[in-house]
XYZ file of C-alpha atoms in Angstrom:
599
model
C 31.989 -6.105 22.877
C 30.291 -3.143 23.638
C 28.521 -1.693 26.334
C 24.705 -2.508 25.925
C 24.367 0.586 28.894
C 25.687 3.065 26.144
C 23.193 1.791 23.333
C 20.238 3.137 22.457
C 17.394 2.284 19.893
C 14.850 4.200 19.164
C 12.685 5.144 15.453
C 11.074 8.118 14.919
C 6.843 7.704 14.012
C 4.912 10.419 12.988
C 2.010 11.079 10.484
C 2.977 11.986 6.679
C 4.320 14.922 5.907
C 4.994 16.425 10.044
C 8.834 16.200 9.131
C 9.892 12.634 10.410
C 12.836 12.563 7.313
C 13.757 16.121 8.114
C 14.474 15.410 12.072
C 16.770 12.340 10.974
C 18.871 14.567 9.019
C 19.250 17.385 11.792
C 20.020 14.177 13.560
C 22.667 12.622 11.426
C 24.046 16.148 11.094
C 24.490 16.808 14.723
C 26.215 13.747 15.442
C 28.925 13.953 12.570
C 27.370 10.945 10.711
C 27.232 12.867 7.552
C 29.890 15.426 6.640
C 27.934 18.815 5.853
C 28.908 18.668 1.951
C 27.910 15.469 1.512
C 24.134 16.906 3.803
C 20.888 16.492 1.703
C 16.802 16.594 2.098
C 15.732 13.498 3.212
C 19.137 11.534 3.235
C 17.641 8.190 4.454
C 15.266 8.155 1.686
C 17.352 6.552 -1.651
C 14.473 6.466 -3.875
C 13.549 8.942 -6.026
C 9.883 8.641 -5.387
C 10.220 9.014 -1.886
C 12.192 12.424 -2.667
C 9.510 13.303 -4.869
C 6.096 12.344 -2.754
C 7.633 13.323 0.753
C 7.386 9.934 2.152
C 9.180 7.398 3.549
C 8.677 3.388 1.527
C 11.332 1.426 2.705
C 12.781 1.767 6.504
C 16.837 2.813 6.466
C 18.351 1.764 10.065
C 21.437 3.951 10.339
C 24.072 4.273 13.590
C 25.197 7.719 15.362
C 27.711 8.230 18.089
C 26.622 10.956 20.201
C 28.432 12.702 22.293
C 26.390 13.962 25.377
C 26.775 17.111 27.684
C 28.155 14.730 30.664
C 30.984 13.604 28.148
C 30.042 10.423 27.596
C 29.591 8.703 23.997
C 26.936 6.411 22.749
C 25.761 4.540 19.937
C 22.182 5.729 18.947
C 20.796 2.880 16.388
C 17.942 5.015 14.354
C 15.232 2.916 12.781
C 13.878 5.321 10.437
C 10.370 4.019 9.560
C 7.412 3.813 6.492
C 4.936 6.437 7.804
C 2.120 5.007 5.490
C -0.812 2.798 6.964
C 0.190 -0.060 3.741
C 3.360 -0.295 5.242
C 1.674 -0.321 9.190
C 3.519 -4.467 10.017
C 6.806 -3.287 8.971
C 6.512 -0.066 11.178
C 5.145 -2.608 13.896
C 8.698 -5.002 13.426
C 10.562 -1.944 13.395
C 9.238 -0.616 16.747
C 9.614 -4.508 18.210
C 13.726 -3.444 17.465
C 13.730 -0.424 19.666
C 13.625 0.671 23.747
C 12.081 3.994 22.374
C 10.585 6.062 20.199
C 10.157 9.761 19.173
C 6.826 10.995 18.484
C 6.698 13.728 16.184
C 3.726 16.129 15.717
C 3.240 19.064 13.525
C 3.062 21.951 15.753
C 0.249 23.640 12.968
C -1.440 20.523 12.108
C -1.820 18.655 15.376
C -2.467 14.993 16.051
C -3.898 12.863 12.751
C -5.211 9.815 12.020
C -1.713 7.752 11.762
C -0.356 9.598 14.962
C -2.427 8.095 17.185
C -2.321 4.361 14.729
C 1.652 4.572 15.287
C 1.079 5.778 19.163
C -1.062 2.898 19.933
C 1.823 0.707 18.155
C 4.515 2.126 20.203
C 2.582 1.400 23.543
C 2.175 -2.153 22.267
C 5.340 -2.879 22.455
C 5.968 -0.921 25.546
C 8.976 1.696 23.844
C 9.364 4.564 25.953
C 7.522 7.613 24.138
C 9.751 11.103 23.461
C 6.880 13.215 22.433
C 8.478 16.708 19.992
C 6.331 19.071 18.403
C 7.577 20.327 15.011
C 7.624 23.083 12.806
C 7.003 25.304 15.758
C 8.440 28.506 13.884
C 5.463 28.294 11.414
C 3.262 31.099 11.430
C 0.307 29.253 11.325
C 1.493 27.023 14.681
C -0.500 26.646 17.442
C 2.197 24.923 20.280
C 0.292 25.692 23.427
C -2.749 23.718 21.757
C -0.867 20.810 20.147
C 0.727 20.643 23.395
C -2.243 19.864 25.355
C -3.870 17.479 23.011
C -0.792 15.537 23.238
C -0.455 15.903 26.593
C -4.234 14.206 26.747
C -3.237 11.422 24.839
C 0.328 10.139 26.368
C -0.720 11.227 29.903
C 1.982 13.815 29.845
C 2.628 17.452 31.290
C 2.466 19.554 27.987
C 5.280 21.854 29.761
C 7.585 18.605 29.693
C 6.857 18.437 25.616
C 10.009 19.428 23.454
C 9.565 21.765 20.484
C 11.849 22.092 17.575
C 11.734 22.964 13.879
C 13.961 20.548 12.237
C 14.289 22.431 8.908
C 16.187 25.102 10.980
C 17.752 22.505 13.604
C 16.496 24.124 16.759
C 15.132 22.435 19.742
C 17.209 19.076 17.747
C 20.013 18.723 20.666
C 17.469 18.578 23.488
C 15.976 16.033 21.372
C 19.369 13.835 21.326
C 19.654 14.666 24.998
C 16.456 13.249 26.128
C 16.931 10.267 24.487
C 20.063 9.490 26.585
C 17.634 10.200 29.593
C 14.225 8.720 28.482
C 15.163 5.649 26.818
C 16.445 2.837 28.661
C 19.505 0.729 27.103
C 18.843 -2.562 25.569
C 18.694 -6.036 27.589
C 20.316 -9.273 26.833
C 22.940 -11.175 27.766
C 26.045 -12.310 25.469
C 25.766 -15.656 26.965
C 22.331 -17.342 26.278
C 21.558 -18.832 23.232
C 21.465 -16.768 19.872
C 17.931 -14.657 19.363
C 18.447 -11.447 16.821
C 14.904 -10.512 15.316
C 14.550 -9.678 11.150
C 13.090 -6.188 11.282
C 13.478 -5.529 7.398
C 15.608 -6.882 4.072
C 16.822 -6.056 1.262
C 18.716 -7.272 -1.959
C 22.040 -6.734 -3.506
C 22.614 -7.861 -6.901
C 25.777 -8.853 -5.754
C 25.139 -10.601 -2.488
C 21.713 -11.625 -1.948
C 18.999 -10.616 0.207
C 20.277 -8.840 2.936
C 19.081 -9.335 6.735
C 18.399 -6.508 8.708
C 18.443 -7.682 12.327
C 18.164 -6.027 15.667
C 20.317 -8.772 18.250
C 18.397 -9.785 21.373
C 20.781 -12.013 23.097
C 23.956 -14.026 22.112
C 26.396 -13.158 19.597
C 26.637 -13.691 15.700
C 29.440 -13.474 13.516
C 31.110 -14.509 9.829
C 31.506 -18.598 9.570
C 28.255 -19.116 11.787
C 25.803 -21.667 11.299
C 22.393 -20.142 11.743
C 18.384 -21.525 10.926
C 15.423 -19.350 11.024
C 12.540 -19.831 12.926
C 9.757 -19.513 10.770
C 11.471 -20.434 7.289
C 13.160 -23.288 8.805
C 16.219 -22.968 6.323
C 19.661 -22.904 7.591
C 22.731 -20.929 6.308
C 26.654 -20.116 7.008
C 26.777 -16.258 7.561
C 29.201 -14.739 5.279
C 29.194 -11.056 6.731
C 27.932 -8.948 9.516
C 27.966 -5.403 10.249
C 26.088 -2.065 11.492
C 24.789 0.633 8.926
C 26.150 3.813 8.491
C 24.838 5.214 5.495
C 25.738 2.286 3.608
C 27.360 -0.657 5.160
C 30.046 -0.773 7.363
C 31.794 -4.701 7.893
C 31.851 -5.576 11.733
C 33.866 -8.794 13.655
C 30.530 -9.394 15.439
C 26.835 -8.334 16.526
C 26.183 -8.497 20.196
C 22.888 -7.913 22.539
C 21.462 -4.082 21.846
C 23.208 -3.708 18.174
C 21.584 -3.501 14.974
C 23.199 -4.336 11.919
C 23.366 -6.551 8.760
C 23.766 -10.402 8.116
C 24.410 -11.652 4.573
C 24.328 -15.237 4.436
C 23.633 -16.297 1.021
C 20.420 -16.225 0.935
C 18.716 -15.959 -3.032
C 15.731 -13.790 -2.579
C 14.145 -11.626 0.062
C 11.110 -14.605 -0.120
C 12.841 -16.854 1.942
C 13.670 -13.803 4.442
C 10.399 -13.007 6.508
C 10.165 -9.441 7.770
C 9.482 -10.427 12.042
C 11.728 -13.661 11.335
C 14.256 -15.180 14.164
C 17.693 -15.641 13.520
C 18.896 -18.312 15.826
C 22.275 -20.716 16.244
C 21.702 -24.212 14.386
C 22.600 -26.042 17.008
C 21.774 -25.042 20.749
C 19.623 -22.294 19.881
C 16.565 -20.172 21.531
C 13.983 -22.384 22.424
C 11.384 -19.403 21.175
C 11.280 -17.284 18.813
C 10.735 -12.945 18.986
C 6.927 -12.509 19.458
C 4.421 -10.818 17.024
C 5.836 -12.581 13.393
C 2.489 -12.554 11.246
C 2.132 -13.546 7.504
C 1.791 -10.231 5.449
C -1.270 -10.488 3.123
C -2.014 -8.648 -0.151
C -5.608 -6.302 0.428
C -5.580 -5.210 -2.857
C -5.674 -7.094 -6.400
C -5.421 -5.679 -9.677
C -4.329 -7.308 -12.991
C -1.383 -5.855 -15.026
C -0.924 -5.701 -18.366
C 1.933 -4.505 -20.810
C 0.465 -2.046 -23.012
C 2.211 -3.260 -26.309
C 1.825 -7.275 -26.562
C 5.236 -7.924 -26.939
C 6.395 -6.375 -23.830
C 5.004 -9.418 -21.940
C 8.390 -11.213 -21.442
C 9.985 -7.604 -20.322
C 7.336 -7.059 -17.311
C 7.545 -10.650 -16.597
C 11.045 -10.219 -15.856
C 10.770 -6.666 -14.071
C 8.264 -8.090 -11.154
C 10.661 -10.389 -10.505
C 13.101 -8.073 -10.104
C 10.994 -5.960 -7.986
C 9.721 -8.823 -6.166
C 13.541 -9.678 -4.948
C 13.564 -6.421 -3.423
C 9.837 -6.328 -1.731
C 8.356 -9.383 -0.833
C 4.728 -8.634 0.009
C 4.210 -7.992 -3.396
C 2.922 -11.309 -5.186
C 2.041 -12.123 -8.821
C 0.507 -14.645 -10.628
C 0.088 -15.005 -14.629
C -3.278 -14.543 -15.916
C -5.337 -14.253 -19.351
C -8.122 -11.708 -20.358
C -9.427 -11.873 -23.710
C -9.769 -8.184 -24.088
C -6.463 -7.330 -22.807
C -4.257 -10.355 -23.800
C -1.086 -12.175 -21.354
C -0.477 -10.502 -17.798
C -0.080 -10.653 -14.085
C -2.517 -10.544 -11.485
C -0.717 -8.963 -8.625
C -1.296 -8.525 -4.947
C -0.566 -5.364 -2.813
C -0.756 -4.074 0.592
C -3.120 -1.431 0.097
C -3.385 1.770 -3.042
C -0.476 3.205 -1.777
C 1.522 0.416 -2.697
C 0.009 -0.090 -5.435
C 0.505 3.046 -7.235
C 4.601 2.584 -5.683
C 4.622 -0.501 -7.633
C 3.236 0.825 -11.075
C 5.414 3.591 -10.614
C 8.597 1.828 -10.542
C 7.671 -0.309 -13.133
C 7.500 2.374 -15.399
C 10.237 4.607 -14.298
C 12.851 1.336 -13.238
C 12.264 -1.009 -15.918
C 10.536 1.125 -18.876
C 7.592 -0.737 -19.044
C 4.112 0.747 -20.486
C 0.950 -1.174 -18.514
C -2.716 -0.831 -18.104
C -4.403 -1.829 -14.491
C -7.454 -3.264 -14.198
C -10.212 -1.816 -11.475
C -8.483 -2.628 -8.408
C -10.801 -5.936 -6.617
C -9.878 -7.010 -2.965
C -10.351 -10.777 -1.584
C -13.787 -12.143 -1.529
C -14.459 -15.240 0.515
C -16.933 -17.391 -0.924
C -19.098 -20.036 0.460
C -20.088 -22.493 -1.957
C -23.616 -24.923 -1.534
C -21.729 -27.832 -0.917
C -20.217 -25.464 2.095
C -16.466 -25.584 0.856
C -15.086 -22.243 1.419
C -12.777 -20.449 -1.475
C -10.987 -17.064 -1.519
C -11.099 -15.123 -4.877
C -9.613 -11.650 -5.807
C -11.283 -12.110 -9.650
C -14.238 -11.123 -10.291
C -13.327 -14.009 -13.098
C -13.505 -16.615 -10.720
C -16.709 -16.240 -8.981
C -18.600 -19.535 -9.243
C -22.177 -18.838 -10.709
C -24.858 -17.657 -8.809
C -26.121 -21.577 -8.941
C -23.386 -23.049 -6.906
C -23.169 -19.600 -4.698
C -24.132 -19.971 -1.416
C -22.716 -16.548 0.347
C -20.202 -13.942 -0.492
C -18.436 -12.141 1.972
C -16.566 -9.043 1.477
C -13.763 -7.659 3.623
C -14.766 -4.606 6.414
C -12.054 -1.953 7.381
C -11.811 0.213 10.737
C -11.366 3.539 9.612
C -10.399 5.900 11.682
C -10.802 9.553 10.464
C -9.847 12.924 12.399
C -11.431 16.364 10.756
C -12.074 19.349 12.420
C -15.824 20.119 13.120
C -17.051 21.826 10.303
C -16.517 18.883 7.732
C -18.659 16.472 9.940
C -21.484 16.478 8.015
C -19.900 16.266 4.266
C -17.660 13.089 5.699
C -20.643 11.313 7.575
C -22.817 11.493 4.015
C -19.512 10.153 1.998
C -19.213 7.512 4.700
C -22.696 6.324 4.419
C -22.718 6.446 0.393
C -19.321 4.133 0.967
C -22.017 1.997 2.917
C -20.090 2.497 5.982
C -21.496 1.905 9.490
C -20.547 4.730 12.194
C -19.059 3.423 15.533
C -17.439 5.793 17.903
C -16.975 10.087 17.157
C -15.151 11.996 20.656
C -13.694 15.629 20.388
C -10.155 15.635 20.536
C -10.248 19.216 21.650
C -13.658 21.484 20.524
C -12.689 22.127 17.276
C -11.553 18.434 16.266
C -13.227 15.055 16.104
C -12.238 11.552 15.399
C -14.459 9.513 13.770
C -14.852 5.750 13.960
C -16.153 3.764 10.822
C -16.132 0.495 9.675
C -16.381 0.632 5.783
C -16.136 -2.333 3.213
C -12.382 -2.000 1.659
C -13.826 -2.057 -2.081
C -15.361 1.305 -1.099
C -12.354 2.629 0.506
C -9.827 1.495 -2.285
C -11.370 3.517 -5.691
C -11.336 7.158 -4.527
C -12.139 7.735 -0.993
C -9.316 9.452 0.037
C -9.635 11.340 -2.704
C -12.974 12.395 -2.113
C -12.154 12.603 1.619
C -9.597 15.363 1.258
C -11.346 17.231 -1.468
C -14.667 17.736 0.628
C -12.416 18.544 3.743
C -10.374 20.974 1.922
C -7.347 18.794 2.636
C -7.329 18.964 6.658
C -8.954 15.270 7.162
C -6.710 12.924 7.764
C -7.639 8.822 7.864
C -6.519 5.529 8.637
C -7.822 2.045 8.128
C -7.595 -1.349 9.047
C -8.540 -5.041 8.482
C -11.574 -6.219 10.784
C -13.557 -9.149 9.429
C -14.868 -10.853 6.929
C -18.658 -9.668 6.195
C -21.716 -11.397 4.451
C -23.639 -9.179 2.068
C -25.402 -9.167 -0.918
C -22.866 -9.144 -3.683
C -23.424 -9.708 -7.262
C -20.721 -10.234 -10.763
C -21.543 -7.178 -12.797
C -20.387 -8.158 -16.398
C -20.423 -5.979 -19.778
C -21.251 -7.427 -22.929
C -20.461 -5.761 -26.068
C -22.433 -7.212 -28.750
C -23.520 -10.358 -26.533
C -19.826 -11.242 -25.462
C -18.855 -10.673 -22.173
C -15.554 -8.520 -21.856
C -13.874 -10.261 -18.950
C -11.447 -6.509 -18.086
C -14.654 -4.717 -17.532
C -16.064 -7.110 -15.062
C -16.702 -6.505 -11.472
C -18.004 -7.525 -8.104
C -20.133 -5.466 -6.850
C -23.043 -4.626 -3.867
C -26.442 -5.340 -5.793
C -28.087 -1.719 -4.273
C -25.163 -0.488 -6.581
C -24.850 -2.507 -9.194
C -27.714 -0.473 -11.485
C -26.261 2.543 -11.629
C -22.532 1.780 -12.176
C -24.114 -0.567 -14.977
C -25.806 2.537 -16.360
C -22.159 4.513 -15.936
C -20.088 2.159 -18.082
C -22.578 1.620 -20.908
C -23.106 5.473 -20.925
C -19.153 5.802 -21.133
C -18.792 3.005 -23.059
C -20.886 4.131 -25.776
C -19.108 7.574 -25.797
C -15.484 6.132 -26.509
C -16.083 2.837 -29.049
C -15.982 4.393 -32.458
C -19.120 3.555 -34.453
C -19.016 0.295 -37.067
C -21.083 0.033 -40.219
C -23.805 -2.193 -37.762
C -24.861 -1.778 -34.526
C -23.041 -2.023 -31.291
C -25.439 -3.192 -28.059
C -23.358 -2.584 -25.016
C -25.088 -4.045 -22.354
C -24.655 -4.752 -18.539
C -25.426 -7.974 -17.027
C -25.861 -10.159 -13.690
C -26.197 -13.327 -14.668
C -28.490 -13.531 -17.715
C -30.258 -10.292 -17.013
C -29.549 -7.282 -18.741
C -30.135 -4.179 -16.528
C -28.808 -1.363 -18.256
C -27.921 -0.836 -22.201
C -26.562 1.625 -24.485
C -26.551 1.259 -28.410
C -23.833 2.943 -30.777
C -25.540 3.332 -34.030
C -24.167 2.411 -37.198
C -23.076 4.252 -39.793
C -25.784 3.877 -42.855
C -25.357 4.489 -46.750
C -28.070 6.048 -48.407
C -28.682 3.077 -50.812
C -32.197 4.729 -51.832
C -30.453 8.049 -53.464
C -30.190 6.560 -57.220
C -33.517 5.604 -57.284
C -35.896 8.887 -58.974
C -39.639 8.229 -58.330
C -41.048 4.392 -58.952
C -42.734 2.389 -57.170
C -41.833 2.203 -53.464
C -41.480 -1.707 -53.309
C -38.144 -1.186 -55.075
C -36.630 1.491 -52.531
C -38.237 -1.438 -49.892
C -36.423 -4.273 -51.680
C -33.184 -2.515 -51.230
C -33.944 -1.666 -47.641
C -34.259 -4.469 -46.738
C -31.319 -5.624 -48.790
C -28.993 -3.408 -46.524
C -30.752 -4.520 -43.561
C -29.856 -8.256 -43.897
C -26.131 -7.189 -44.554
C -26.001 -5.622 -42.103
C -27.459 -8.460 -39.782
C -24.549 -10.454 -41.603
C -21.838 -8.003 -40.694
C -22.559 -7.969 -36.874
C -21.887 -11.953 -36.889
C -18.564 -11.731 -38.308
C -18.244 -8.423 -37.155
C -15.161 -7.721 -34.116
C -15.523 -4.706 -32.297
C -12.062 -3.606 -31.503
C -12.333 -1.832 -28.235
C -9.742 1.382 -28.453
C -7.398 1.365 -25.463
C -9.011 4.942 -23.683
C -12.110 3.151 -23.011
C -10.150 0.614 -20.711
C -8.417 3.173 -19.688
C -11.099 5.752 -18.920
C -13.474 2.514 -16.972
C -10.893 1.333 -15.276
C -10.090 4.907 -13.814
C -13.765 4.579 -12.446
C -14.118 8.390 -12.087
């Protein structure tokens, strides 16, 4: 067994892009872990689109034996960590698995939004904070001043505040030296009663999901009869082990470790991230605090491109669903866009992950619809329903209330964007709270915006009016009341269900007036007329007509009387009339594609 006094566990949180991947791999070069030839960018990240985007998706645990100046060794356990806000209750189960953690700030950027978010997360569960500014070889760095705002916020002397550049690797082995210091080993005792908390999973074709556990007390091994807590299910472990970069096969897991735990299980459903692993019989009375139920935020319906690829994207979400659970699917009909999915996701980010693998993974061509969140509706005879379609909402008859979901946002700009950000916020409909100076040139602002605002182009919009130097974070805080009406587009008196949406009534008239406009742009013209209209309910508040194309049927007659050029007039007219009732528009795929882009 060894030594929980020579363990230590600690992750590394920072905001995107202030070199949290870069530090591991100084890290994992430093200690040996990775032989120098075998050494590449972001070594932890095994996806291509992480490579690609700079970011970390999934977490990668990975163990390092260090040895220190007074000639001891230990076992460092690294929980490298998702720095994105969608990913904010795995970051959360991942900091529950560690003593410590090492807060890393860009030395030219300073402290952003999802600094202080995973700051306020490490001091919830009480890790000891190593606080490192990076990149401090930059010409545009500014240590002195990052030092002192960070020095504000933990409480800290900025003097005591390590700097390093991990591209180059200096300031990297005071880094590993302070953790020895600063973070105190792991408790638990080898004796008591099984408790070893599931901080993330993930599945091998060959094996099954795989655990990944951090072991609290007691001791777990291959031939063990465990149950999880909040699953229930029970299951004979068939391997356990620690990670290097891939995994390693050990005899046993005791108090401090992290490692692996195969035990047969089918599908990462049935493993929840924040789970307890426990013996079957005599084990923990309680479980590790803080497991919650991961809900999707945002919906959007999925559909394969060519008709027959149903059966193909069918299959690849559940392949991707083995390997992330929090996303969910569900099969649904549109009569515009045929069979598909409607899918659930923890935020945009996640979203666009998912589409993205789904094309690059499993070669499949799909179109989105406009991205909806959960609505909770309260009918008249006061029975309360939760709907992410606009599809589904009851009509207006049976519609008592609708209530939309409200985010805390949390954005940090420097001064001289104020103004631009406080007008976006309040076209978002967004309602200001708090706004303090982190320092005189920087403020962080304090909103609480409805999601369906936040989840079409707000960040976008955000970063292009601050000139890319605002940085934001959001969270779920309530369910809302407000005045929300089913904006639906008829073409030609039938609704098309795709280009329906739920929207705030104040808004509703001009993005009516937006999609007809478009609308009318991209369907090609017919020989009749084409009314696109927008409706709530059965009132039409904005319309747009696409004329038809006409034959001259009056060019053969010369002269004569004008009731013959009338007779044929009128001729065409009622063929026309006719045409439009057998008539199908055929709606070209660019005008989903342009509406549901929403830009």
């Amino acid at each position: 067994m060894q030594d929980p006094k020579l363990i230590r566990n600690f992750c590394i949180i920072a905001h995107i892009d202030h070199g949290k991947s870069t530090l591991a791999d100084r890290f994992l070069e430093l200690t040996g872990t990775v032989a120098k030839d075998r050494m590449q960018d972001q070594i932890l990240d095994d996806m291509d689109l992480e490579r690609e985007r700079g970011i970390t998706i999934k977490s990668h645990p990975v163990r390092m034996n260090y040895h220190a100046l007074d000639g001891t060794d230990y076992c460092f356990n690294l929980i490298d960590t998702p720095g994105h806000v969608d990913f904010s209750y795995e970051v959360s189960r991942s900091l529950a698995a560690c003593e410590g953690a090492v807060l890393v700030v860009d030395a030219s950027q300073g402290i952003e939004a999802q600094t202080l978010t995973n700051t306020y997360l490490a001091l919830e569960n009480n890790l000891e904070i190593i606080p490192v500014l990076n990149k401090v070889d930059l010409p545009s760095a500014h240590p002195d001043d990052v030092a002192k705002q960070v020095g504000d916020l933990l409480g800290v002397e900025p003097a005591s505040i390590l700097h390093c550049s991990a591209k180059s690797g200096l300031g990297a082995d005071a880094i590993l030296e302070r953790i020895v210091v600063a973070i105190p080993p792991p408790a638990g005792f080898a004796d008591k009663p099984l408790k070893a908390l599931v901080f993330d999973s993930k599945f091998d074709a060959f094996r099954g999901a795989v655990a990944y556990v951090r072991v609290f007390d007691g001791r777990i091994k291959a031939r063990d009869m465990v149950r999880f807590f909040i699953s229930g299910s029970e299951h004979e472990v068939m391997e356990v082990g620690y990670f290097r970069l891939g995994r390693t096969v050990e005899d046993e897991l005791t108090p401090g470790q992290v490692g692996y735990v195969i035990a047969n299980i089918k599908a990462v459903s049935e493993l929840k991230i924040g789970d307890t692993i426990t013996s079957k019989t005599g084990g923990a009375d309680s479980p590790v605090a803080g497991y919650k139920d991961v809900k999707p935020m945002v919906f959007s319906g999925i559909y394969p491109v060519d008709k027959d690829d149903y059966e193909n994207l069918r299959s690849s979400l559940e392949k991707l669903t083995l390997n992330d659970s929090s996303l969910t699917y569900v099969p649904e009909t549109s009569e515009a866009l045929g069979f598909g999915f409607r899918a659930g996701f923890l935020g945009l980010l996640h979203m666009e992950v998912v589409q993205e693998r789904l094309f690059r993974e499993y070669n499949v061509n799909i179109i989105t619809t406009v991205p909806n969140v959960r609505y909770k509706i309260l009918t008249r005879n006061k029975e309360e329903l939760y709907i992410e379609s606009p599809a589904k909402l009851p009509p207006p008859n049976y519609l008592e209330s609708v209530s939309e979901p409200i985010d805390k946002v949390q954005i940090i700009t420097p001064t001289a964007f104020v103004g631009a950000i406080m007008k976006l916020c309040e076209e978002k409909r967004g309602v200001m709270g708090t706004m303090e100076y982190l320092e005189p040139t920087r403020v962080c602002m304090n909103y609480k915006i409805p999601l369906s605002e936040i989840i079409i182009d707000f960040f976008d919009t955000l970063k292009s009016i601050s000139k890319g130097y605002a940085s934001m974070d959001y969270e779920f805080d309530s369910f809302q009341e407000n005045d929300l009406v089913k904006l639906d587009i008829l073409i030609n008196g039938a609704p098309v269900d795709a280009f329906s949406t739920i929207i705030h009534k104040e808004k509703s008239y001009s993005y009516g007036q937006m999609i007809t406009s478009k609308l009318k742009e991209l369907i090609p013209r017919q020989q009749y007329e084409v009314a696109i209209q927008a409706a709530i309910g059965g009132r039409i508040i904005a319309r747009t007509t696409v004329k038809a194309y006409r034959k001259d049927v009056t060019s053969k007659c010369y002269g004569g009387d004008i009731t013959r050029k009338r007779k044929l007039l009128e001729k065409q007219k009622e063929g026309k009339k006719r045409m439009k009732q057998v008539g199908n528009v055929e709606i070209p795929q660019e005008a989903f594609l342009a509406v549901l882009s929403r830009e």
